[in-house]
PDB file of C-alpha atoms and ligand atoms in Angstrom:
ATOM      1  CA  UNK A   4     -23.705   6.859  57.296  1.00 83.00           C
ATOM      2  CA  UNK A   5     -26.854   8.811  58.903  1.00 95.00           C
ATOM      3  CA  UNK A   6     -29.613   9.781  56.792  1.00 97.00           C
ATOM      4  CA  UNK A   7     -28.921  13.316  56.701  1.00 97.00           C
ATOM      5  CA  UNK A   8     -24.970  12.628  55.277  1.00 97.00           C
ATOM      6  CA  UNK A   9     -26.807  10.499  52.467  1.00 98.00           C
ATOM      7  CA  UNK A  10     -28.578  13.218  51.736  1.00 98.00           C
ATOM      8  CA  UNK A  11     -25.356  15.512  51.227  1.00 98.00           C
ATOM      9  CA  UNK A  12     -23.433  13.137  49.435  1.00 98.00           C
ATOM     10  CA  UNK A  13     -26.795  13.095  46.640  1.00 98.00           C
ATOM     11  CA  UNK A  14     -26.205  17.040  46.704  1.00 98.00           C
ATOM     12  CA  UNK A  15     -22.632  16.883  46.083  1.00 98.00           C
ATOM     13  CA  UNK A  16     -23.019  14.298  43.218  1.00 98.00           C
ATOM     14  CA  UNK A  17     -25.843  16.487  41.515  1.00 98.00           C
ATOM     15  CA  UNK A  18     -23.736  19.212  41.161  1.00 98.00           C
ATOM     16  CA  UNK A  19     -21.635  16.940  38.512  1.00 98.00           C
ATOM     17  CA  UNK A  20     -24.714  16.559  36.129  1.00 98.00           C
ATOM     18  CA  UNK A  21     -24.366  17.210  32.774  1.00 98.00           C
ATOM     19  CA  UNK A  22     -27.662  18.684  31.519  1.00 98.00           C
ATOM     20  CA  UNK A  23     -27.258  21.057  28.541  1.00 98.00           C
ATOM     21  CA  UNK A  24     -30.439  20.423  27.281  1.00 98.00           C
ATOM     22  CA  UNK A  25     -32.929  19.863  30.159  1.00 98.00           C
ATOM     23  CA  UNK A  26     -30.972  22.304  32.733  1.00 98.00           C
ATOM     24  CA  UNK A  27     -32.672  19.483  35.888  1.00 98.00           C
ATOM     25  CA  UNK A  28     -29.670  18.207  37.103  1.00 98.00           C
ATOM     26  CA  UNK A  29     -29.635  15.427  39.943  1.00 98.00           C
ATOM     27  CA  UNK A  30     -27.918  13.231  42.107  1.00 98.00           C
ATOM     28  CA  UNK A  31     -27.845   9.889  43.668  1.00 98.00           C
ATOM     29  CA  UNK A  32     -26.292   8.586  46.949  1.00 98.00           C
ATOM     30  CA  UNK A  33     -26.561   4.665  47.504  1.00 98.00           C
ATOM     31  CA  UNK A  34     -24.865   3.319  50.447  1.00 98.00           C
ATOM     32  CA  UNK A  35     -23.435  -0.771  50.688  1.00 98.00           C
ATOM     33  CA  UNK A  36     -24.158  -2.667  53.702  1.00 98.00           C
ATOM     34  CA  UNK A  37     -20.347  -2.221  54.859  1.00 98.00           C
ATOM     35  CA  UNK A  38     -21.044   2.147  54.361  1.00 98.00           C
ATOM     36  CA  UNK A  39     -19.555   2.533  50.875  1.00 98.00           C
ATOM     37  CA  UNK A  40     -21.228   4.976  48.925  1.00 98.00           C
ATOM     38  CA  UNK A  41     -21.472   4.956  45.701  1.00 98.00           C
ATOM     39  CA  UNK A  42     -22.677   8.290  44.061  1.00 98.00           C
ATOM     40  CA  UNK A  43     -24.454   9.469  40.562  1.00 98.00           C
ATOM     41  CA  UNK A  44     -25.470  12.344  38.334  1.00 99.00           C
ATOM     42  CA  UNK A  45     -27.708  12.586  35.431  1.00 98.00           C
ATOM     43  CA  UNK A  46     -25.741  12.272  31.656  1.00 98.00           C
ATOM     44  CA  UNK A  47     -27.374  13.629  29.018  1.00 98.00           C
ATOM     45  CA  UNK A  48     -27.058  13.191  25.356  1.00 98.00           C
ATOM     46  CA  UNK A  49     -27.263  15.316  22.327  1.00 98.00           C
ATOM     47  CA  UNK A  50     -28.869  12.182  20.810  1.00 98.00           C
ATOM     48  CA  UNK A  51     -31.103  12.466  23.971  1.00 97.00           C
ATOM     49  CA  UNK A  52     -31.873   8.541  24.366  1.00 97.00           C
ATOM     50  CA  UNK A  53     -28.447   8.007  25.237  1.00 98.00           C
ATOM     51  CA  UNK A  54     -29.036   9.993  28.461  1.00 98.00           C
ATOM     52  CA  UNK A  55     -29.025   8.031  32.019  1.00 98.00           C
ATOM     53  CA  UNK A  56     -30.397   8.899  35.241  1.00 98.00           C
ATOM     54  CA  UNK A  57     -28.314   9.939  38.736  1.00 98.00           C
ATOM     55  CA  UNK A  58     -29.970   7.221  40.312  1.00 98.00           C
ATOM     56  CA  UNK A  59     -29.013   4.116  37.438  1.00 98.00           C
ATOM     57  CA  UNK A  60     -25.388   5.953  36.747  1.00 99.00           C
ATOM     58  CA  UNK A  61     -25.009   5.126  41.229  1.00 99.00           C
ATOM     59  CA  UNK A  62     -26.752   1.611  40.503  1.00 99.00           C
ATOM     60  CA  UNK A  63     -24.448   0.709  37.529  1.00 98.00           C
ATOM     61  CA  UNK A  64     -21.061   2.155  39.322  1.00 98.00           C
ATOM     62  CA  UNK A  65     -21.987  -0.127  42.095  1.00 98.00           C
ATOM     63  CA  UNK A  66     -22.832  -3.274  40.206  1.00 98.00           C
ATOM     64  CA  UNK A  67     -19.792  -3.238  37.911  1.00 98.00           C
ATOM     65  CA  UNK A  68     -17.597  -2.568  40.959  1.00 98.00           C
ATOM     66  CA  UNK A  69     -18.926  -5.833  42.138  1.00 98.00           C
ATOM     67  CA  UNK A  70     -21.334  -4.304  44.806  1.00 98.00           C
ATOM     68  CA  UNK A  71     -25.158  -5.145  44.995  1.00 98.00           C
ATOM     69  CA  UNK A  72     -25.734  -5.360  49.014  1.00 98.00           C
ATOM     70  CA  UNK A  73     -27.265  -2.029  48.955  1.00 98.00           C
ATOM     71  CA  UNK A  74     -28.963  -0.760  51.943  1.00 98.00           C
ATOM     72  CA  UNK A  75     -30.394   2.752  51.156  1.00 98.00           C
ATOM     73  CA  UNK A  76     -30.254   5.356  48.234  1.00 98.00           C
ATOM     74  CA  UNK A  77     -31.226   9.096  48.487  1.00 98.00           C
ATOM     75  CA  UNK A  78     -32.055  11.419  45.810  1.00 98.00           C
ATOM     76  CA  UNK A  79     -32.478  15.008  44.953  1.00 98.00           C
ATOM     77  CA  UNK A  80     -32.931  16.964  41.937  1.00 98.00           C
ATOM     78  CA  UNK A  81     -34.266  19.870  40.359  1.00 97.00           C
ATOM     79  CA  UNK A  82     -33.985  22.435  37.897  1.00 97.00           C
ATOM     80  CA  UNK A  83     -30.620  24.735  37.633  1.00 97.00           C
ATOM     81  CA  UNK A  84     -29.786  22.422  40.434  1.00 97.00           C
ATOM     82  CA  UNK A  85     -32.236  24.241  42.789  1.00 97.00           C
ATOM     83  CA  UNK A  86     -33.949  21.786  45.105  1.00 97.00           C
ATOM     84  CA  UNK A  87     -37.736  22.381  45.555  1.00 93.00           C
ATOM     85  CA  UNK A  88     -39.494  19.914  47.384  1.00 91.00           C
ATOM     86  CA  UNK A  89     -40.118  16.338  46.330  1.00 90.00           C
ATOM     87  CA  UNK A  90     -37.910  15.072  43.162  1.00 90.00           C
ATOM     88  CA  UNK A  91     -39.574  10.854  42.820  1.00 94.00           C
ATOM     89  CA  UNK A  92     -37.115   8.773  40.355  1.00 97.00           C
ATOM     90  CA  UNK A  93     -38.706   7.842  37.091  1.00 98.00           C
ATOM     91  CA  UNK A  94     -39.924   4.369  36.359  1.00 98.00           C
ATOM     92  CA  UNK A  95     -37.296   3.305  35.059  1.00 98.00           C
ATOM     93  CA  UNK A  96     -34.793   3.798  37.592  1.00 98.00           C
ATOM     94  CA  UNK A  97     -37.408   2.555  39.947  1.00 98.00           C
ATOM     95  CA  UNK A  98     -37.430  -1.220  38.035  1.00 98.00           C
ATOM     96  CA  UNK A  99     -33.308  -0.873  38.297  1.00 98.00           C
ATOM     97  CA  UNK A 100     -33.828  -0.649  41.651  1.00 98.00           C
ATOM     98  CA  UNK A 101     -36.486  -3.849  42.432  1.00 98.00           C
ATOM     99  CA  UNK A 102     -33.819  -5.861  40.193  1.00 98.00           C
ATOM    100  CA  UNK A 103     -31.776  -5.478  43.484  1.00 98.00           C
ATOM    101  CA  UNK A 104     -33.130  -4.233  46.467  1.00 98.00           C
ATOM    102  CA  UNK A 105     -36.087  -5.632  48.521  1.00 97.00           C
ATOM    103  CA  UNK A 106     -39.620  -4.588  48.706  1.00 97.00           C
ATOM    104  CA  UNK A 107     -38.613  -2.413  52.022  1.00 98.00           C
ATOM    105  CA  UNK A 108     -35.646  -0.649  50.730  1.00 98.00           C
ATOM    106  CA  UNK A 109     -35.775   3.258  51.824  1.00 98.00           C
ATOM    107  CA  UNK A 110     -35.430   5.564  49.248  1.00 98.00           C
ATOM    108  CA  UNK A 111     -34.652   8.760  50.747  1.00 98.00           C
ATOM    109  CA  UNK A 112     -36.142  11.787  48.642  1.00 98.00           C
ATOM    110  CA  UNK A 113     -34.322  15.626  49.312  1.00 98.00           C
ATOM    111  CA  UNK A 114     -36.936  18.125  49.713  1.00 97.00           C
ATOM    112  CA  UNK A 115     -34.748  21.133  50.664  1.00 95.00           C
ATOM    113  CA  UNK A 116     -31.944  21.948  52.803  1.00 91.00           C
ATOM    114  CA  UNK A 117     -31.988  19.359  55.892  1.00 90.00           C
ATOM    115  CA  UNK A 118     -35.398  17.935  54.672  1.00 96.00           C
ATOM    116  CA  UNK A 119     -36.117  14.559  53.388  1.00 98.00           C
ATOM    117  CA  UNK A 120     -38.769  12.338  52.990  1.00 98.00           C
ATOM    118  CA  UNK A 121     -38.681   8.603  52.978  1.00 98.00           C
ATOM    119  CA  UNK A 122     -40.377   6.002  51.323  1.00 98.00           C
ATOM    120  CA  UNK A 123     -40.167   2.348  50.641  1.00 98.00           C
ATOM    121  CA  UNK A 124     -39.196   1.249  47.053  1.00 98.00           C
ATOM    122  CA  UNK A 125     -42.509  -0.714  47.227  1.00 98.00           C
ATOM    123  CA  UNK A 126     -44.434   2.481  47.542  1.00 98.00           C
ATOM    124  CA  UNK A 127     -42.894   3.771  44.605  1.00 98.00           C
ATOM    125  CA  UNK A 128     -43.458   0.562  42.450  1.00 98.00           C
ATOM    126  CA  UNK A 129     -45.663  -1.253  43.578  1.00 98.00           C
ATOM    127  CA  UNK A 130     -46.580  -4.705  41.958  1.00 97.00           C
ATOM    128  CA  UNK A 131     -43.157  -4.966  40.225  1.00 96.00           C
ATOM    129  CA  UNK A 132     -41.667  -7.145  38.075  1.00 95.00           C
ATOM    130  CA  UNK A 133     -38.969  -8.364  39.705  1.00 93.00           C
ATOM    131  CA  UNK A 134     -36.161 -11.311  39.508  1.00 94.00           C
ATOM    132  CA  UNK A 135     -38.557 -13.619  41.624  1.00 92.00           C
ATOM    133  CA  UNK A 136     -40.784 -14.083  38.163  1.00 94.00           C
ATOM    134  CA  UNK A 137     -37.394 -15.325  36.638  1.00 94.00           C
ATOM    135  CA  UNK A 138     -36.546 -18.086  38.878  1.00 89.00           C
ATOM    136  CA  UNK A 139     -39.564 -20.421  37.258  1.00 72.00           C
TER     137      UNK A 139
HETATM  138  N1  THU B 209     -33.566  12.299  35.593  1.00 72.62           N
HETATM  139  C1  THU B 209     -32.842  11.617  36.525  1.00 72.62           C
HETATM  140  O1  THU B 209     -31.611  11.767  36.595  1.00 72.62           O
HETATM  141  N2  THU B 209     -33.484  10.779  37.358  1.00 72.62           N
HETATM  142  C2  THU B 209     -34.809  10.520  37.322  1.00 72.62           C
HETATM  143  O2  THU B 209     -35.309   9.717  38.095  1.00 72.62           O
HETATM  144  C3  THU B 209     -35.667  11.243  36.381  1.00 72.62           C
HETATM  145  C4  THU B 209     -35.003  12.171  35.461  1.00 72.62           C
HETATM  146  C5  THU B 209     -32.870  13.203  34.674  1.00 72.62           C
HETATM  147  C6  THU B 209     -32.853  12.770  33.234  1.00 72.62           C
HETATM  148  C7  THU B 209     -32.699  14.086  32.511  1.00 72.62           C
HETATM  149  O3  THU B 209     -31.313  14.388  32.434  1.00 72.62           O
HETATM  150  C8  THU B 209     -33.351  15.104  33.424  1.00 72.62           C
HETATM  151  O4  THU B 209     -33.495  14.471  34.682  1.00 72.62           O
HETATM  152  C9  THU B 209     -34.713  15.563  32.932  1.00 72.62           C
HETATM  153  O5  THU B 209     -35.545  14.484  32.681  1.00 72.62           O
END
């Protein structure tokens, strides 16, 4: 699984969002150290908290399929599905992500057709609180 096929399979996913109310629909492509993907989409809510990000509906398919040897995730989003440049994932998806991928882990960010950018989770949260502090 190249780079640029992450990328597609986050594409594909976003166009599942549900978004009635914020119309930004994205998706999520995280690959498994063996090349399964597992893929999201934003879910909203008409109770609005209830909605979950592409990125933590990928996380939470893998985890509860028994997967958490994850070795890269791409992303893309934007509004009426229309991808225009960089779409970061929010905070909290970010701290899903420290609770299970290293310091290093690319995160692969869609900025339009055949573009990406990549940056380490690190750079995206740095300082984290992560299951190190847990251990004692
Ligand atoms: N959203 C994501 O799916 N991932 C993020 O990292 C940030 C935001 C979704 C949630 C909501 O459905 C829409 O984008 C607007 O916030």
């Amino acid at each position: 699984m190249n780079k640029k096929e992450l990328c597609e399979k986050a594409v594909k996913a976003m166009q599942n969002a549900y978004v009635p109310y914020s119309g930004f629909k994205v998706g999520a492509a995280l690959v498994c150290s063996d090349g399964t993907v597992f893929t999201g989409c934003n879910i909203e809510n008409a109770s609005f908290t209830p909605t979950v990000c592409a990125e933590r509906t990928a996380v939470f398919k893998a985890v509860s399929e028994g997967r958490r040897d994850f070795t890269m995730i791409a992303v893309c989003g934007g509004k009426d599905g229309k991808i225009n440049g960089m779409f970061p994932p929010c905070g909290v998806c970010r701290q899903v992500l420290a609770e299970f991928c290293p310091p290093d882990f690319p995160v692969i960010l869609v900025t339009g057709k055949n573009e990406f950018r990549e940056l380490k989770l690190c750079e995206l949260l740095p300082f984290s609180f992560n299951p190190g502090y847990m251990s004692g």
